[in-house]
Short mmCIF file of N, CA and C in Angstrom, two decimals:
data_model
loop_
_atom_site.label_atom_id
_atom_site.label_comp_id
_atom_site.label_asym_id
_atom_site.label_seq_id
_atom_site.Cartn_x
_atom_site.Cartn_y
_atom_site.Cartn_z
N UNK A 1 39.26 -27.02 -20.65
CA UNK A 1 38.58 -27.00 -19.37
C UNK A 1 38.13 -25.59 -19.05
N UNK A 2 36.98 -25.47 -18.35
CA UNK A 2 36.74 -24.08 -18.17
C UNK A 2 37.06 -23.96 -16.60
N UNK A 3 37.27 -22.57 -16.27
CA UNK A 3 37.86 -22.19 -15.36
C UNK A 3 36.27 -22.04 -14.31
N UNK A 4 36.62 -22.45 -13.07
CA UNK A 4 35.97 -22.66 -12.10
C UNK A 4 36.13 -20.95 -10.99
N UNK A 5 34.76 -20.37 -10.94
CA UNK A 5 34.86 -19.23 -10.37
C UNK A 5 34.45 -19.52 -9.06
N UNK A 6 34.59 -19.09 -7.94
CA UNK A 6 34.07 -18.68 -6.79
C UNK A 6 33.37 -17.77 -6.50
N UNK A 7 32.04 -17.99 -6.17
CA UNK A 7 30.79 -16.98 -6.11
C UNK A 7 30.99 -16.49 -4.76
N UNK A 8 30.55 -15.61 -4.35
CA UNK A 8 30.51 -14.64 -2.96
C UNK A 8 29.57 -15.74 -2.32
N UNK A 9 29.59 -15.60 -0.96
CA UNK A 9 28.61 -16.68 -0.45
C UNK A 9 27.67 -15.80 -0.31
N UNK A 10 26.16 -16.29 0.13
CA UNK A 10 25.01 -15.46 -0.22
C UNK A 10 24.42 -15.89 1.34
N UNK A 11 24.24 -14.75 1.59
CA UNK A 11 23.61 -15.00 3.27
C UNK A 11 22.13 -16.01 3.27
N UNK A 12 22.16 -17.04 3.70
CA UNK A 12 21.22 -18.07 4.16
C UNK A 12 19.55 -17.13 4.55
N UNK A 13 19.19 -17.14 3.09
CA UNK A 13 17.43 -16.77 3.33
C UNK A 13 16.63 -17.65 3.83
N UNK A 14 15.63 -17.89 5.00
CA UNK A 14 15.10 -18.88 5.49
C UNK A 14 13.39 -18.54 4.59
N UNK A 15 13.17 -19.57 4.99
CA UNK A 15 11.47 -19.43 3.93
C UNK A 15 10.71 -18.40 4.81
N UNK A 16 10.70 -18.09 6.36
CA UNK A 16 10.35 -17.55 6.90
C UNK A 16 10.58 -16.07 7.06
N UNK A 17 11.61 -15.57 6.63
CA UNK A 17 12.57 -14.17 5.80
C UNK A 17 12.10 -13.60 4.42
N UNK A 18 11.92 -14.90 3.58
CA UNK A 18 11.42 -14.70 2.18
C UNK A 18 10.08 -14.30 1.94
N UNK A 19 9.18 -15.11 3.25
CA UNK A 19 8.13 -14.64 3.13
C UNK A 19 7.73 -13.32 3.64
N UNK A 20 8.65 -13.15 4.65
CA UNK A 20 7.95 -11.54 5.51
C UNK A 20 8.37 -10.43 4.50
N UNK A 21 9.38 -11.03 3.72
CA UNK A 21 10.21 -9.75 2.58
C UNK A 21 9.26 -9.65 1.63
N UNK A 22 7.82 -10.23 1.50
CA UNK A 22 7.48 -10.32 0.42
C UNK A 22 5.71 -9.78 0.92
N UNK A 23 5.37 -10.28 1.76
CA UNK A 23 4.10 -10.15 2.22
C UNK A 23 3.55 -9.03 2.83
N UNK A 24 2.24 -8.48 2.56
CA UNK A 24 1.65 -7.54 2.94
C UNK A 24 1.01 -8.10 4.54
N UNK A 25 1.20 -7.30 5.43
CA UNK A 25 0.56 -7.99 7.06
C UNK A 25 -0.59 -7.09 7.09
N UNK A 26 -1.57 -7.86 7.32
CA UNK A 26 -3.04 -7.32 8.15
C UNK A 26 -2.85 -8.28 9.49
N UNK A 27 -3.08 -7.02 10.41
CA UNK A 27 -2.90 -7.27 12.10
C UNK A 27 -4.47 -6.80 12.67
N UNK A 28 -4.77 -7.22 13.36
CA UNK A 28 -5.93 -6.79 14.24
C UNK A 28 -5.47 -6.79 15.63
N UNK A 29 -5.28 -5.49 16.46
CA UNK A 29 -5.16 -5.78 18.07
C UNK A 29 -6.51 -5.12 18.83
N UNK A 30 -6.69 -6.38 19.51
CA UNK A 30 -7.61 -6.61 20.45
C UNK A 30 -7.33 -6.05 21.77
N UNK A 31 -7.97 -4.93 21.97
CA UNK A 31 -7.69 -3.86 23.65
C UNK A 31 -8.87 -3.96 24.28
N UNK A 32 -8.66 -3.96 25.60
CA UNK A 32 -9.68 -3.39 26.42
C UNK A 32 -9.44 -1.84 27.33
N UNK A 33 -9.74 -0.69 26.19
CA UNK A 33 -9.94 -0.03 27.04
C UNK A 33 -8.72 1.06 27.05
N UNK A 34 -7.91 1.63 27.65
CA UNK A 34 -7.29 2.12 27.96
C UNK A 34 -6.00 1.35 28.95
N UNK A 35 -6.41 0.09 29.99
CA UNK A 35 -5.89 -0.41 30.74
C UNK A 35 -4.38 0.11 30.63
N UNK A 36 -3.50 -0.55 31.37
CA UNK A 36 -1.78 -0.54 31.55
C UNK A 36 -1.42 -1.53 30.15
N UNK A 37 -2.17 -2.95 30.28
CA UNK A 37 -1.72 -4.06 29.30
C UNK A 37 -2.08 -3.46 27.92
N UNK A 38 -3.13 -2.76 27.81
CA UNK A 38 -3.72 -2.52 26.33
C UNK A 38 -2.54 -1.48 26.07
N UNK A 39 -2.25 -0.67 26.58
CA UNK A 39 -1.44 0.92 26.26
C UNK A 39 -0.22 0.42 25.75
N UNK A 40 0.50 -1.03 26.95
CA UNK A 40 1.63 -1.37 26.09
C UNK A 40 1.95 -2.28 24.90
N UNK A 41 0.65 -3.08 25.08
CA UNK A 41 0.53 -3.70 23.80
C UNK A 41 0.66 -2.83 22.28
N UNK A 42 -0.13 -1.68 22.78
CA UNK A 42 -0.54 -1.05 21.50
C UNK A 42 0.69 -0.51 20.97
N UNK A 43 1.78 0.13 22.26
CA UNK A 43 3.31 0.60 22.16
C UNK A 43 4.12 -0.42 21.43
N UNK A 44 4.01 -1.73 21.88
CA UNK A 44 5.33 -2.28 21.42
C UNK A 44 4.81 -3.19 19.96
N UNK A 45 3.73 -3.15 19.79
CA UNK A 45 2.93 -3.60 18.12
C UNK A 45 3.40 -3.12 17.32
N UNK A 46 2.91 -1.72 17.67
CA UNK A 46 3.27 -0.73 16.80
C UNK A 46 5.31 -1.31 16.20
N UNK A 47 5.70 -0.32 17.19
CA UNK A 47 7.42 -0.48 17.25
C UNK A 47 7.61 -1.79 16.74
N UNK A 48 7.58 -2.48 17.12
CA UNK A 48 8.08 -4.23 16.35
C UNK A 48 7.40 -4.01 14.68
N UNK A 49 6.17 -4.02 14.54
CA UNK A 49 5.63 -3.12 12.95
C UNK A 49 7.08 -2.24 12.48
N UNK A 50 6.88 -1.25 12.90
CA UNK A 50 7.56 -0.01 11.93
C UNK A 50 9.07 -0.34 11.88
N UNK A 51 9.33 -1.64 13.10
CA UNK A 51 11.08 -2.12 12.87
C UNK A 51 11.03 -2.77 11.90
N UNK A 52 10.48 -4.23 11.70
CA UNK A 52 10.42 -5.28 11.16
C UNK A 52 9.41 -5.61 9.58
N UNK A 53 8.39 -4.11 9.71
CA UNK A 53 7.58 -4.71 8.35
C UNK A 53 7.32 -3.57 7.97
N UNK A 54 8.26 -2.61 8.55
CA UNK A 54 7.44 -0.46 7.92
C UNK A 54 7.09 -0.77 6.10
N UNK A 55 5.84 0.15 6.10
CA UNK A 55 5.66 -0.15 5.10
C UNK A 55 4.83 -1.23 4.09
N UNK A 56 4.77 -2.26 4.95
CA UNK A 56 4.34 -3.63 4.28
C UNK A 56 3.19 -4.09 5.52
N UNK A 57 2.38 -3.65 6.39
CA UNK A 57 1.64 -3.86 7.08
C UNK A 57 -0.06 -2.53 7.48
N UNK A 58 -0.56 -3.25 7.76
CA UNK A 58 -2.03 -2.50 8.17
C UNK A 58 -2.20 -3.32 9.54
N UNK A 59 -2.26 -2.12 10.82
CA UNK A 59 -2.96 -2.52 12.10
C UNK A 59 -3.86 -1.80 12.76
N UNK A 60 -4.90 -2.59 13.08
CA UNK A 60 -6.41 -1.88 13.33
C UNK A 60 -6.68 -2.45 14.67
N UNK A 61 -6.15 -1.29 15.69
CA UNK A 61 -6.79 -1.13 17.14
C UNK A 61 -7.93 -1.25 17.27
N UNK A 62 -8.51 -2.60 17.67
CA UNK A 62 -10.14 -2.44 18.51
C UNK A 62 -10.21 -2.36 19.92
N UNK A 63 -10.72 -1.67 19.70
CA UNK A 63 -11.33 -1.61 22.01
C UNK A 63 -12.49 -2.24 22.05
N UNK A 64 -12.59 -3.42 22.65
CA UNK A 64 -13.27 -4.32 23.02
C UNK A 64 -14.87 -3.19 23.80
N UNK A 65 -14.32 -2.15 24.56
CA UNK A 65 -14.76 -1.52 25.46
C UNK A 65 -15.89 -0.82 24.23
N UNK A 66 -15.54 -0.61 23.37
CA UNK A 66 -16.12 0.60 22.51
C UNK A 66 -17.25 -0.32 21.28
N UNK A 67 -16.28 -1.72 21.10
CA UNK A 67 -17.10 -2.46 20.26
C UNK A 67 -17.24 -4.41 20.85
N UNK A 68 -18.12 -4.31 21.72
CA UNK A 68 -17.57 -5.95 22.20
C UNK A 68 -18.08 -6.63 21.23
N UNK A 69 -19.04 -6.50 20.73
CA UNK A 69 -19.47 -7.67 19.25
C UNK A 69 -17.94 -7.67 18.69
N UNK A 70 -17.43 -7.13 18.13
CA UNK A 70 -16.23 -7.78 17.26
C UNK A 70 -15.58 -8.91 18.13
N UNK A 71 -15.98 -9.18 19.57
CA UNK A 71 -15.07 -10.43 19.98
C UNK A 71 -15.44 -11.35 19.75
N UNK A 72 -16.73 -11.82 19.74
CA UNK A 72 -17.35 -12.61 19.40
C UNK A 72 -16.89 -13.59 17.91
N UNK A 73 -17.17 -13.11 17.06
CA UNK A 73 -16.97 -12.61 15.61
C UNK A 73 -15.49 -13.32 15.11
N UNK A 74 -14.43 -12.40 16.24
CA UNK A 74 -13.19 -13.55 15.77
C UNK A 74 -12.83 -14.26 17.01
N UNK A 75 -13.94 -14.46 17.93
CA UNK A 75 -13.44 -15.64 18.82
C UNK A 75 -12.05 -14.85 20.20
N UNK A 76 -12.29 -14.09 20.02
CA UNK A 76 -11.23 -13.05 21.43
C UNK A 76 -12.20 -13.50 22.55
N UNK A 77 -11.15 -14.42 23.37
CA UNK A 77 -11.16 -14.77 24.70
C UNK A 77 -10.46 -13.99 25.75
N UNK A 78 -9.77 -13.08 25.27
CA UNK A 78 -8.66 -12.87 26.28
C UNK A 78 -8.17 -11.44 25.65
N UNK A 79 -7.66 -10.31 26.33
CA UNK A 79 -6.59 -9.29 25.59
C UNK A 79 -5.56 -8.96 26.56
N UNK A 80 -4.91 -8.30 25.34
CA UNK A 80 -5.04 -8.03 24.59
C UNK A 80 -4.61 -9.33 23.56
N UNK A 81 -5.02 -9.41 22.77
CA UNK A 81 -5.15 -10.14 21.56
C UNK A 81 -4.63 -9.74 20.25
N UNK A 82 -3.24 -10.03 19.26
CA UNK A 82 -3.23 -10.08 18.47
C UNK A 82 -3.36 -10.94 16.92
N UNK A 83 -3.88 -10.41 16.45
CA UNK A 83 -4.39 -12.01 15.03
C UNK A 83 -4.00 -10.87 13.88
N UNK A 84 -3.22 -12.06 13.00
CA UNK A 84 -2.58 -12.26 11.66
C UNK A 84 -3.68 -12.24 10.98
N UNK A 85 -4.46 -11.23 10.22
CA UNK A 85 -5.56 -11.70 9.10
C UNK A 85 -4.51 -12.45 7.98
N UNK A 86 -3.26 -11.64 7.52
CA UNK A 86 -2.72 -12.55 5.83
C UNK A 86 -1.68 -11.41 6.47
N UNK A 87 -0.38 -12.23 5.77
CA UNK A 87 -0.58 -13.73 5.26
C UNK A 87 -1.21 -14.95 5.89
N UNK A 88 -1.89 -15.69 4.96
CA UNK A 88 -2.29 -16.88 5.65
C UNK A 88 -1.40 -17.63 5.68
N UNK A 89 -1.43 -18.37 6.79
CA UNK A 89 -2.73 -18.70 7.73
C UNK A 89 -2.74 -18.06 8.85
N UNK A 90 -4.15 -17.97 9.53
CA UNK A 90 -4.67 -17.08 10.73
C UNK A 90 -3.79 -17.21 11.52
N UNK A 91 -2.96 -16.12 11.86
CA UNK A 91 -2.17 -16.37 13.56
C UNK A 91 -2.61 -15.76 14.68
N UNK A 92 -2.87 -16.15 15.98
CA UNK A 92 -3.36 -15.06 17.22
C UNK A 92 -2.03 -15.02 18.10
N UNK A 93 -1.56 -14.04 18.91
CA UNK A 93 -1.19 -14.20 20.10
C UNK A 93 -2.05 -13.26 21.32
N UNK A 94 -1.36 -13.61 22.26
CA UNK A 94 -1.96 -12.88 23.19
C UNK A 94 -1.18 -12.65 24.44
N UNK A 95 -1.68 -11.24 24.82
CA UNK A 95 -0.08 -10.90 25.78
C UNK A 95 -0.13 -9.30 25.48
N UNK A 96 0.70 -8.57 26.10
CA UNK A 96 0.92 -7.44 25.97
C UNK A 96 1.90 -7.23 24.95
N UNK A 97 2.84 -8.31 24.21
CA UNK A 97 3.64 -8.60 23.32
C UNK A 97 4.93 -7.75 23.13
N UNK A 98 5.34 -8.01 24.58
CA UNK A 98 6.48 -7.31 24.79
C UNK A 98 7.51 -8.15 25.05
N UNK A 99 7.06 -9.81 24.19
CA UNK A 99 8.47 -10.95 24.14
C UNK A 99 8.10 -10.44 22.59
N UNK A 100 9.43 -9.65 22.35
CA UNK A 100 9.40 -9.60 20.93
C UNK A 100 10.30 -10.86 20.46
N UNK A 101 10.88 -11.64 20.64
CA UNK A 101 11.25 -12.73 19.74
C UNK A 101 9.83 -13.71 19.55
N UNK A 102 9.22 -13.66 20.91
CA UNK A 102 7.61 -14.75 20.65
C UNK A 102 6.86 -13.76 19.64
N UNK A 103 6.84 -12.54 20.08
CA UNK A 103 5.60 -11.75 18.91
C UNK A 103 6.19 -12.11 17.22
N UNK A 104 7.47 -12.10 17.18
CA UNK A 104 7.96 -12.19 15.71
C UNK A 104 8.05 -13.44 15.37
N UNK A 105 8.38 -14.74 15.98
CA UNK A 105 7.79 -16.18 15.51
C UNK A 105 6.49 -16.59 15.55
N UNK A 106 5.92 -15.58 16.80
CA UNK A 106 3.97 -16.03 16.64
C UNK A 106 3.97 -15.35 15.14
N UNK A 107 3.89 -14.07 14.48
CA UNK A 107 3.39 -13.66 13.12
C UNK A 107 4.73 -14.17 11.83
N UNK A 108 5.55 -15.38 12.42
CA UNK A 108 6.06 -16.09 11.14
C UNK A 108 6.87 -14.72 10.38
N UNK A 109 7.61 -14.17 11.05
CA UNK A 109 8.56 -13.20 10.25
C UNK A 109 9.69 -13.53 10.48
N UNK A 110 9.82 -14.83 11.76
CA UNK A 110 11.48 -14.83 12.37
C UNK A 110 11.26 -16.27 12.46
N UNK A 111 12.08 -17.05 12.24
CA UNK A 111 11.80 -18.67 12.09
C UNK A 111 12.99 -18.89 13.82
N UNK A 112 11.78 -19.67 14.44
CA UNK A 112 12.37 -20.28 15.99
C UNK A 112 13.64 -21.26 15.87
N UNK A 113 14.32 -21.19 14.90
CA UNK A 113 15.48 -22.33 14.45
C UNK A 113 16.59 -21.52 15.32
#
């Protein structure tokens, strides 16, 4: 008979973990301007980025104010506005995105379980 080992248990990877550990993020945030909402959006993007994906992400501040054709283009109704280019598939939120548990299940890095 062969002897039966006991493996270390292995911390529970969710598909939603596996993927953020693995994926390059393109972000687009959608500002208007300078405002209060745009300034903190742009603050806590950032910070949730350099916590959760340093390294493994690209985010490209538009000011609506400076370029409004780009709203058009991807459909920005509202800001500030953030959208997931890839991984796919397309994600938007919108908000100043300072519910960081909603900002991290809207871009699929933290599974809502």
């Amino acid at each position: 008979m062969k002897a039966h080992r006991d493996r270390p248990a292995q911390p529970e990877v969710t598909t939603a973990s596996r993927k953020a550990a693995s994926s390059r993020y393109i972000l687009k945030l959608y500002v208007a301007g300078q405002s209060p909402k745009s300034v903190n959006a742009i603050a806590n993007i950032k910070k949730l980025c350099e916590a959760n994906l340093h390294g493994r992400y690209v985010l490209d501040v538009i000011d609506l104010y400076q370029q409004p054709q780009l709203a058009q283009g991807e459909q920005v109704i509202a800001v500030p506005t953030l959208i997931r280019k890839l991984p796919h598939p397309l994600r938007r939120i919108i908000g100043d995105m300072s519910n960081t548990e909603r900002v991290l299940v809207g871009l699929d890095i933290r599974s809502n379980a």
